[in-house]
Amino acid sequence: CSRAALPAHSDQTQHLLDWLATWNSLAPGTDTKNSIWVMLLPNSFKDLASINPTWTASEIRPARASDLLVRHQQLYLQTQNGLLRIQGLINLQGHDALDPLEQSCPLDQGIAGLFEVLRRGQVLLINPPGLVFLDSPGWLGFLPALSQQLLNEALILPSITSWWCGEPEVWPHVWDQSGGQRIISTYPDDGLRAVWPPQDIDDLSHVQRSVWAQRMRSDGAAYTVQKNWAGAAPWRVLTLMSPQGQGSALCLGPSTGQ
């Protein structure tokens, strides 16, 4: 599952925990000693037991939306031993299926009442709606120019050569490039769109290439083409916006987890 890919190394787990600890005080009324952080995984992630033990050994619990509930404007994880208060939620599910009371999503893919809990400042949300685009491969092709324009410097870590096919003139150009490219989904797995594995263009038959070309003509924004990367690391970007309007981002990578 694309959004469920997290770093597997214990030092990165500690890096994340240290970052989260700096934001603990932003969830009013939360007892940090008796509350937990939860990784919200999409329904397509079937085996919670396969999560790397460096995560489950920490204070971050993997869960699906069906494992969580809102009670008295607070968010809880349902366990065999009762309810555990959730201090923070790491959203790896996407932004379109978080609260079925306020979004057009199936009941089993969201947490009814979550947005009201957020408005009351009773939980912190990593990767909130409006910011998960940072986890999309579609914007990687724009990074070199953005860095030069905004920071007046080149990227320290090379970006993966990418073409977002939402621009009409891009995808025909991509087909004419030399080999070593693959088609991937622009949108992370949010449980709403069809999930398909990356497609190596060189491995496609003539008929398959025609099918994929037609798909990209009809909905180019949904597709990104990347060079098979070498010397560039795929990083996860976790973003947080507090109820007080403060924001922060953390990069973790390379992404080698489940």
PDB file of C-alpha atoms in Angstrom:
ATOM      1  CA  CYS A   1       0.000   0.000   0.000  1.00  0.00           C
ATOM      2  CA  SER A   2       1.570   3.232  -1.100  1.00  0.00           C
ATOM      3  CA  ARG A   3       0.566   5.451   1.806  1.00  0.00           C
ATOM      4  CA  ALA A   4       1.365   2.783   4.376  1.00  0.00           C
ATOM      5  CA  ALA A   5       5.056   2.791   3.469  1.00  0.00           C
ATOM      6  CA  LEU A   6       6.994   4.024   6.494  1.00  0.00           C
ATOM      7  CA  PRO A   7      10.678   3.856   7.421  1.00  0.00           C
ATOM      8  CA  ALA A   8      11.525   0.585   9.100  1.00  0.00           C
ATOM      9  CA  HIS A   9      14.631   1.606  11.005  1.00  0.00           C
ATOM     10  CA  SER A  10      14.530   2.188  14.755  1.00  0.00           C
ATOM     11  CA  ASP A  11      16.559   5.408  14.540  1.00  0.00           C
ATOM     12  CA  GLN A  12      13.929   6.897  12.229  1.00  0.00           C
ATOM     13  CA  THR A  13      11.200   5.724  14.590  1.00  0.00           C
ATOM     14  CA  GLN A  14      12.909   7.657  17.380  1.00  0.00           C
ATOM     15  CA  HIS A  15      13.323  10.656  15.080  1.00  0.00           C
ATOM     16  CA  LEU A  16       9.577  10.670  14.482  1.00  0.00           C
ATOM     17  CA  LEU A  17       8.765  10.210  18.174  1.00  0.00           C
ATOM     18  CA  ASP A  18      11.027  13.122  19.100  1.00  0.00           C
ATOM     19  CA  TRP A  19       9.293  15.309  16.503  1.00  0.00           C
ATOM     20  CA  LEU A  20       5.848  14.313  17.742  1.00  0.00           C
ATOM     21  CA  ALA A  21       6.857  15.021  21.340  1.00  0.00           C
ATOM     22  CA  THR A  22       7.469  18.679  20.501  1.00  0.00           C
ATOM     23  CA  TRP A  23       3.796  19.001  19.523  1.00  0.00           C
ATOM     24  CA  ASN A  24       2.208  17.166  22.445  1.00  0.00           C
ATOM     25  CA  SER A  25       1.194  20.326  24.254  1.00  0.00           C
ATOM     26  CA  LEU A  26      -0.887  21.486  21.284  1.00  0.00           C
ATOM     27  CA  ALA A  27      -3.677  19.004  22.041  1.00  0.00           C
ATOM     28  CA  PRO A  28      -5.487  20.662  25.017  1.00  0.00           C
ATOM     29  CA  GLY A  29      -6.693  18.399  27.763  1.00  0.00           C
ATOM     30  CA  THR A  30      -4.674  15.430  26.578  1.00  0.00           C
ATOM     31  CA  ASP A  31      -2.894  13.394  29.251  1.00  0.00           C
ATOM     32  CA  THR A  32       0.317  12.513  27.409  1.00  0.00           C
ATOM     33  CA  LYS A  33       1.081   9.700  29.858  1.00  0.00           C
ATOM     34  CA  ASN A  34      -2.224   7.929  29.246  1.00  0.00           C
ATOM     35  CA  SER A  35      -2.809   8.652  25.574  1.00  0.00           C
ATOM     36  CA  ILE A  36      -1.297   7.313  22.386  1.00  0.00           C
ATOM     37  CA  TRP A  37      -0.495   8.096  18.788  1.00  0.00           C
ATOM     38  CA  VAL A  38      -2.181   6.002  16.086  1.00  0.00           C
ATOM     39  CA  MET A  39      -1.188   5.271  12.482  1.00  0.00           C
ATOM     40  CA  LEU A  40      -4.412   5.389  10.456  1.00  0.00           C
ATOM     41  CA  LEU A  41      -3.978   2.822   7.681  1.00  0.00           C
ATOM     42  CA  PRO A  42      -6.257   2.351   4.643  1.00  0.00           C
ATOM     43  CA  ASN A  43      -8.605  -0.618   4.493  1.00  0.00           C
ATOM     44  CA  SER A  44      -6.515  -2.036   1.655  1.00  0.00           C
ATOM     45  CA  PHE A  45      -3.718  -2.654   4.160  1.00  0.00           C
ATOM     46  CA  LYS A  46      -4.875  -6.072   5.307  1.00  0.00           C
ATOM     47  CA  ASP A  47      -2.251  -7.331   7.739  1.00  0.00           C
ATOM     48  CA  LEU A  48      -1.619  -5.080  10.727  1.00  0.00           C
ATOM     49  CA  ALA A  49       0.636  -7.780  12.169  1.00  0.00           C
ATOM     50  CA  SER A  50       3.120  -7.155   9.352  1.00  0.00           C
ATOM     51  CA  ILE A  51       3.878  -3.642  10.598  1.00  0.00           C
ATOM     52  CA  ASN A  52       7.555  -3.390  11.488  1.00  0.00           C
ATOM     53  CA  PRO A  53       8.055  -4.152  15.224  1.00  0.00           C
ATOM     54  CA  THR A  54      10.020  -0.931  15.725  1.00  0.00           C
ATOM     55  CA  TRP A  55       6.694   0.879  15.288  1.00  0.00           C
ATOM     56  CA  THR A  56       4.487  -1.357  17.398  1.00  0.00           C
ATOM     57  CA  ALA A  57       7.114  -1.379  20.156  1.00  0.00           C
ATOM     58  CA  SER A  58       6.872   2.399  20.321  1.00  0.00           C
ATOM     59  CA  GLU A  59       3.904   4.497  21.406  1.00  0.00           C
ATOM     60  CA  ILE A  60       2.487   4.455  17.859  1.00  0.00           C
ATOM     61  CA  ARG A  61      -0.307   1.943  17.274  1.00  0.00           C
ATOM     62  CA  PRO A  62      -1.384   0.829  13.762  1.00  0.00           C
ATOM     63  CA  ALA A  63      -5.151   0.865  13.195  1.00  0.00           C
ATOM     64  CA  ARG A  64      -7.896   1.208  10.600  1.00  0.00           C
ATOM     65  CA  ALA A  65     -10.798   3.638  10.724  1.00  0.00           C
ATOM     66  CA  SER A  66     -13.122   0.893  12.015  1.00  0.00           C
ATOM     67  CA  ASP A  67     -10.907   0.576  15.114  1.00  0.00           C
ATOM     68  CA  LEU A  68     -11.464   4.211  16.112  1.00  0.00           C
ATOM     69  CA  LEU A  69     -14.463   6.071  17.496  1.00  0.00           C
ATOM     70  CA  VAL A  70     -15.421   9.508  18.748  1.00  0.00           C
ATOM     71  CA  ARG A  71     -16.987   9.865  22.171  1.00  0.00           C
ATOM     72  CA  HIS A  72     -17.637  13.148  23.989  1.00  0.00           C
ATOM     73  CA  GLN A  73     -15.666  15.077  21.351  1.00  0.00           C
ATOM     74  CA  GLN A  74     -12.568  12.960  21.920  1.00  0.00           C
ATOM     75  CA  LEU A  75     -10.981  10.255  19.769  1.00  0.00           C
ATOM     76  CA  TYR A  76     -10.412   6.727  21.069  1.00  0.00           C
ATOM     77  CA  LEU A  77      -8.865   3.451  19.931  1.00  0.00           C
ATOM     78  CA  GLN A  78     -10.974   0.382  20.669  1.00  0.00           C
ATOM     79  CA  THR A  79      -8.942  -2.423  22.258  1.00  0.00           C
ATOM     80  CA  GLN A  80      -9.708  -5.674  24.059  1.00  0.00           C
ATOM     81  CA  ASN A  81      -8.930  -3.892  27.315  1.00  0.00           C
ATOM     82  CA  GLY A  82     -11.208  -0.937  26.662  1.00  0.00           C
ATOM     83  CA  LEU A  83     -10.852   2.494  25.070  1.00  0.00           C
ATOM     84  CA  LEU A  84      -7.519   4.304  24.782  1.00  0.00           C
ATOM     85  CA  ARG A  85      -7.483   8.060  24.361  1.00  0.00           C
ATOM     86  CA  ILE A  86      -5.747   9.125  21.140  1.00  0.00           C
ATOM     87  CA  GLN A  87      -3.531  12.163  21.359  1.00  0.00           C
ATOM     88  CA  GLY A  88      -2.452  12.209  17.714  1.00  0.00           C
ATOM     89  CA  LEU A  89      -3.339  10.548  14.433  1.00  0.00           C
ATOM     90  CA  ILE A  90      -0.841   9.878  11.625  1.00  0.00           C
ATOM     91  CA  ASN A  91      -3.016   9.872   8.523  1.00  0.00           C
ATOM     92  CA  LEU A  92      -1.773   7.344   5.975  1.00  0.00           C
ATOM     93  CA  GLN A  93      -5.235   6.804   4.513  1.00  0.00           C
ATOM     94  CA  GLY A  94      -5.606   9.948   2.423  1.00  0.00           C
ATOM     95  CA  HIS A  95      -7.604  13.150   2.816  1.00  0.00           C
ATOM     96  CA  ASP A  96     -10.891  12.277   1.075  1.00  0.00           C
ATOM     97  CA  ALA A  97     -12.075   9.613   3.510  1.00  0.00           C
ATOM     98  CA  LEU A  98     -11.578  10.869   7.041  1.00  0.00           C
ATOM     99  CA  ASP A  99     -15.037  11.873   8.320  1.00  0.00           C
ATOM    100  CA  PRO A 100     -18.172  10.478   6.609  1.00  0.00           C
ATOM    101  CA  LEU A 101     -20.309  13.086   8.375  1.00  0.00           C
ATOM    102  CA  GLU A 102     -18.611  15.864   6.410  1.00  0.00           C
ATOM    103  CA  GLN A 103     -17.117  14.092   3.403  1.00  0.00           C
ATOM    104  CA  SER A 104     -18.569  11.926   0.646  1.00  0.00           C
ATOM    105  CA  CYS A 105     -16.977   8.667   1.704  1.00  0.00           C
ATOM    106  CA  PRO A 106     -18.249   5.267   2.849  1.00  0.00           C
ATOM    107  CA  LEU A 107     -18.919   4.931   6.563  1.00  0.00           C
ATOM    108  CA  ASP A 108     -16.319   2.176   6.957  1.00  0.00           C
ATOM    109  CA  GLN A 109     -13.538   4.342   5.501  1.00  0.00           C
ATOM    110  CA  GLY A 110     -13.799   7.271   7.873  1.00  0.00           C
ATOM    111  CA  ILE A 111     -14.252   8.194  11.533  1.00  0.00           C
ATOM    112  CA  ALA A 112     -17.610   9.838  12.197  1.00  0.00           C
ATOM    113  CA  GLY A 113     -17.105  13.062  14.144  1.00  0.00           C
ATOM    114  CA  LEU A 114     -13.339  13.342  13.607  1.00  0.00           C
ATOM    115  CA  PHE A 115     -13.475  16.869  12.167  1.00  0.00           C
ATOM    116  CA  GLU A 116     -15.386  18.155  15.198  1.00  0.00           C
ATOM    117  CA  VAL A 117     -12.692  16.677  17.457  1.00  0.00           C
ATOM    118  CA  LEU A 118     -10.095  18.489  15.332  1.00  0.00           C
ATOM    119  CA  ARG A 119     -11.987  21.786  15.532  1.00  0.00           C
ATOM    120  CA  ARG A 120     -12.071  21.490  19.324  1.00  0.00           C
ATOM    121  CA  GLY A 121      -8.314  20.907  19.373  1.00  0.00           C
ATOM    122  CA  GLN A 122      -8.644  17.552  21.111  1.00  0.00           C
ATOM    123  CA  VAL A 123      -6.423  15.607  18.726  1.00  0.00           C
ATOM    124  CA  LEU A 124      -3.442  16.330  16.487  1.00  0.00           C
ATOM    125  CA  LEU A 125      -3.579  15.160  12.873  1.00  0.00           C
ATOM    126  CA  ILE A 126      -0.491  14.438  10.799  1.00  0.00           C
ATOM    127  CA  ASN A 127      -1.177  14.820   7.049  1.00  0.00           C
ATOM    128  CA  PRO A 128      -4.469  16.725   7.376  1.00  0.00           C
ATOM    129  CA  PRO A 129      -6.758  17.507   4.427  1.00  0.00           C
ATOM    130  CA  GLY A 130      -5.157  19.995   2.073  1.00  0.00           C
ATOM    131  CA  LEU A 131      -1.569  18.985   2.860  1.00  0.00           C
ATOM    132  CA  VAL A 132      -1.317  15.360   1.750  1.00  0.00           C
ATOM    133  CA  PHE A 133      -0.396  16.525  -1.762  1.00  0.00           C
ATOM    134  CA  LEU A 134       3.135  16.649  -0.389  1.00  0.00           C
ATOM    135  CA  ASP A 135       3.087  12.848  -0.386  1.00  0.00           C
ATOM    136  CA  SER A 136       2.141  12.698  -4.078  1.00  0.00           C
ATOM    137  CA  PRO A 137       4.806  11.864  -6.684  1.00  0.00           C
ATOM    138  CA  GLY A 138       3.156  14.316  -9.064  1.00  0.00           C
ATOM    139  CA  TRP A 139       4.950  17.336  -7.649  1.00  0.00           C
ATOM    140  CA  LEU A 140       8.454  15.852  -7.603  1.00  0.00           C
ATOM    141  CA  GLY A 141       9.090  17.057 -11.152  1.00  0.00           C
ATOM    142  CA  PHE A 142       8.525  20.634  -9.972  1.00  0.00           C
ATOM    143  CA  LEU A 143      10.925  20.452  -7.016  1.00  0.00           C
ATOM    144  CA  PRO A 144      14.133  21.576  -8.782  1.00  0.00           C
ATOM    145  CA  ALA A 145      12.511  24.739 -10.172  1.00  0.00           C
ATOM    146  CA  LEU A 146      10.689  25.436  -6.885  1.00  0.00           C
ATOM    147  CA  SER A 147      13.900  25.167  -4.889  1.00  0.00           C
ATOM    148  CA  GLN A 148      15.693  27.517  -7.250  1.00  0.00           C
ATOM    149  CA  GLN A 149      12.815  30.000  -7.333  1.00  0.00           C
ATOM    150  CA  LEU A 150      11.957  30.049  -3.636  1.00  0.00           C
ATOM    151  CA  LEU A 151      15.314  29.310  -1.999  1.00  0.00           C
ATOM    152  CA  ASN A 152      17.671  30.444  -4.732  1.00  0.00           C
ATOM    153  CA  GLU A 153      19.600  27.185  -4.480  1.00  0.00           C
ATOM    154  CA  ALA A 154      19.665  23.750  -6.068  1.00  0.00           C
ATOM    155  CA  LEU A 155      18.324  20.663  -4.316  1.00  0.00           C
ATOM    156  CA  ILE A 156      20.879  18.985  -2.054  1.00  0.00           C
ATOM    157  CA  LEU A 157      19.324  15.550  -2.639  1.00  0.00           C
ATOM    158  CA  PRO A 158      18.497  14.953  -6.323  1.00  0.00           C
ATOM    159  CA  SER A 159      14.801  14.664  -7.049  1.00  0.00           C
ATOM    160  CA  ILE A 160      13.481  11.654  -8.939  1.00  0.00           C
ATOM    161  CA  THR A 161      12.967  12.648 -12.584  1.00  0.00           C
ATOM    162  CA  SER A 162       9.187  12.858 -12.854  1.00  0.00           C
ATOM    163  CA  TRP A 163       6.535  14.121 -15.234  1.00  0.00           C
ATOM    164  CA  TRP A 164       3.038  14.927 -13.996  1.00  0.00           C
ATOM    165  CA  CYS A 165       0.735  14.065 -16.878  1.00  0.00           C
ATOM    166  CA  GLY A 166      -1.958  16.576 -15.944  1.00  0.00           C
ATOM    167  CA  GLU A 167      -0.331  18.962 -18.396  1.00  0.00           C
ATOM    168  CA  PRO A 168      -1.659  18.011 -21.880  1.00  0.00           C
ATOM    169  CA  GLU A 169       1.691  18.411 -23.606  1.00  0.00           C
ATOM    170  CA  VAL A 170       3.565  16.215 -21.125  1.00  0.00           C
ATOM    171  CA  TRP A 171       2.400  12.652 -21.619  1.00  0.00           C
ATOM    172  CA  PRO A 172       2.987  12.490 -25.411  1.00  0.00           C
ATOM    173  CA  HIS A 173       6.515  13.762 -24.743  1.00  0.00           C
ATOM    174  CA  VAL A 174       7.032  11.047 -22.119  1.00  0.00           C
ATOM    175  CA  TRP A 175       6.325   8.232 -24.563  1.00  0.00           C
ATOM    176  CA  ASP A 176       9.159   9.500 -26.779  1.00  0.00           C
ATOM    177  CA  GLN A 177      11.736   9.335 -23.994  1.00  0.00           C
ATOM    178  CA  SER A 178      14.325   6.568 -23.756  1.00  0.00           C
ATOM    179  CA  GLY A 179      13.601   3.492 -21.611  1.00  0.00           C
ATOM    180  CA  GLY A 180      13.697   3.034 -17.873  1.00  0.00           C
ATOM    181  CA  GLN A 181      10.395   4.727 -17.034  1.00  0.00           C
ATOM    182  CA  ARG A 182       7.333   3.661 -15.141  1.00  0.00           C
ATOM    183  CA  ILE A 183       3.763   4.880 -14.783  1.00  0.00           C
ATOM    184  CA  ILE A 184       2.596   5.445 -11.213  1.00  0.00           C
ATOM    185  CA  SER A 185      -0.510   6.896  -9.603  1.00  0.00           C
ATOM    186  CA  THR A 186      -0.424  10.619  -8.863  1.00  0.00           C
ATOM    187  CA  TYR A 187      -2.771  10.121  -5.942  1.00  0.00           C
ATOM    188  CA  PRO A 188      -1.695   8.142  -2.875  1.00  0.00           C
ATOM    189  CA  ASP A 189      -3.939   5.263  -1.900  1.00  0.00           C
ATOM    190  CA  ASP A 190      -6.859   6.935  -0.112  1.00  0.00           C
ATOM    191  CA  GLY A 191      -9.255   3.997  -0.272  1.00  0.00           C
ATOM    192  CA  LEU A 192     -11.456   5.738  -2.854  1.00  0.00           C
ATOM    193  CA  ARG A 193      -9.582   5.245  -6.118  1.00  0.00           C
ATOM    194  CA  ALA A 194      -8.540   2.033  -7.786  1.00  0.00           C
ATOM    195  CA  VAL A 195      -5.100   0.868  -6.668  1.00  0.00           C
ATOM    196  CA  TRP A 196      -2.694  -0.480  -9.260  1.00  0.00           C
ATOM    197  CA  PRO A 197       1.015  -1.303  -9.134  1.00  0.00           C
ATOM    198  CA  PRO A 198       3.613   0.786 -11.006  1.00  0.00           C
ATOM    199  CA  GLN A 199       3.846  -0.142 -14.676  1.00  0.00           C
ATOM    200  CA  ASP A 200       7.266  -0.367 -16.330  1.00  0.00           C
ATOM    201  CA  ILE A 201       6.700   1.086 -19.802  1.00  0.00           C
ATOM    202  CA  ASP A 202       9.421  -1.096 -21.331  1.00  0.00           C
ATOM    203  CA  ASP A 203       7.543  -4.224 -20.204  1.00  0.00           C
ATOM    204  CA  LEU A 204       4.216  -3.234 -21.774  1.00  0.00           C
ATOM    205  CA  SER A 205       3.072  -4.852 -24.984  1.00  0.00           C
ATOM    206  CA  HIS A 206       1.926  -2.712 -27.906  1.00  0.00           C
ATOM    207  CA  VAL A 207      -1.714  -3.270 -26.934  1.00  0.00           C
ATOM    208  CA  GLN A 208      -1.029  -2.466 -23.261  1.00  0.00           C
ATOM    209  CA  ARG A 209       0.796   0.722 -24.203  1.00  0.00           C
ATOM    210  CA  SER A 210      -2.227   1.792 -26.264  1.00  0.00           C
ATOM    211  CA  VAL A 211      -4.549   1.115 -23.312  1.00  0.00           C
ATOM    212  CA  TRP A 212      -2.407   3.115 -20.888  1.00  0.00           C
ATOM    213  CA  ALA A 213      -2.026   5.937 -23.398  1.00  0.00           C
ATOM    214  CA  GLN A 214      -5.817   6.168 -23.711  1.00  0.00           C
ATOM    215  CA  ARG A 215      -6.200   6.293 -19.929  1.00  0.00           C
ATOM    216  CA  MET A 216      -3.664   9.093 -19.707  1.00  0.00           C
ATOM    217  CA  ARG A 217      -5.389  11.025 -22.484  1.00  0.00           C
ATOM    218  CA  SER A 218      -8.725  10.855 -20.653  1.00  0.00           C
ATOM    219  CA  ASP A 219      -7.444  11.590 -17.121  1.00  0.00           C
ATOM    220  CA  GLY A 220      -3.832  12.687 -17.311  1.00  0.00           C
ATOM    221  CA  ALA A 221      -3.767  14.262 -13.853  1.00  0.00           C
ATOM    222  CA  ALA A 222      -4.169  10.820 -12.264  1.00  0.00           C
ATOM    223  CA  TYR A 223      -0.866   9.604 -13.736  1.00  0.00           C
ATOM    224  CA  THR A 224       2.777  10.431 -13.157  1.00  0.00           C
ATOM    225  CA  VAL A 225       5.698   8.992 -15.087  1.00  0.00           C
ATOM    226  CA  GLN A 226       9.038   8.541 -13.329  1.00  0.00           C
ATOM    227  CA  LYS A 227      12.477   7.456 -14.308  1.00  0.00           C
ATOM    228  CA  ASN A 228      13.546   4.334 -12.464  1.00  0.00           C
ATOM    229  CA  TRP A 229      15.448   6.179  -9.785  1.00  0.00           C
ATOM    230  CA  ALA A 230      19.140   5.826  -9.036  1.00  0.00           C
ATOM    231  CA  GLY A 231      20.944   8.090  -6.599  1.00  0.00           C
ATOM    232  CA  ALA A 232      17.722   9.756  -5.467  1.00  0.00           C
ATOM    233  CA  ALA A 233      15.848   8.602  -2.383  1.00  0.00           C
ATOM    234  CA  PRO A 234      12.037   8.356  -2.122  1.00  0.00           C
ATOM    235  CA  TRP A 235      11.162  10.266   1.041  1.00  0.00           C
ATOM    236  CA  ARG A 236       7.921  10.398   3.008  1.00  0.00           C
ATOM    237  CA  VAL A 237       6.785  13.869   3.990  1.00  0.00           C
ATOM    238  CA  LEU A 238       4.709  14.117   7.171  1.00  0.00           C
ATOM    239  CA  THR A 239       2.974  17.446   7.738  1.00  0.00           C
ATOM    240  CA  LEU A 240       1.204  18.836  10.780  1.00  0.00           C
ATOM    241  CA  MET A 241      -1.039  21.870  11.244  1.00  0.00           C
ATOM    242  CA  SER A 242      -2.094  22.646  14.800  1.00  0.00           C
ATOM    243  CA  PRO A 243      -5.461  24.153  15.845  1.00  0.00           C
ATOM    244  CA  GLN A 244      -3.505  27.332  16.652  1.00  0.00           C
ATOM    245  CA  GLY A 245      -2.360  27.638  13.033  1.00  0.00           C
ATOM    246  CA  GLN A 246       1.212  26.483  13.629  1.00  0.00           C
ATOM    247  CA  GLY A 247       2.712  24.088  11.111  1.00  0.00           C
ATOM    248  CA  SER A 248       5.675  21.792  10.691  1.00  0.00           C
ATOM    249  CA  ALA A 249       6.925  19.113   8.314  1.00  0.00           C
ATOM    250  CA  LEU A 250       9.173  16.110   8.765  1.00  0.00           C
ATOM    251  CA  CYS A 251      10.911  14.140   6.004  1.00  0.00           C
ATOM    252  CA  LEU A 252      11.621  10.457   6.593  1.00  0.00           C
ATOM    253  CA  GLY A 253      13.320   8.132   4.146  1.00  0.00           C
ATOM    254  CA  PRO A 254      14.247   6.159   2.246  1.00  0.00           C
ATOM    255  CA  SER A 255      10.786   4.591   2.440  1.00  0.00           C
ATOM    256  CA  THR A 256      11.487   0.922   3.080  1.00  0.00           C
ATOM    257  CA  GLY A 257       8.684  -0.078   5.417  1.00  0.00           C
ATOM    258  CA  GLN A 258       5.535  -2.079   4.688  1.00  0.00           C
TER     259      GLN A 258
END
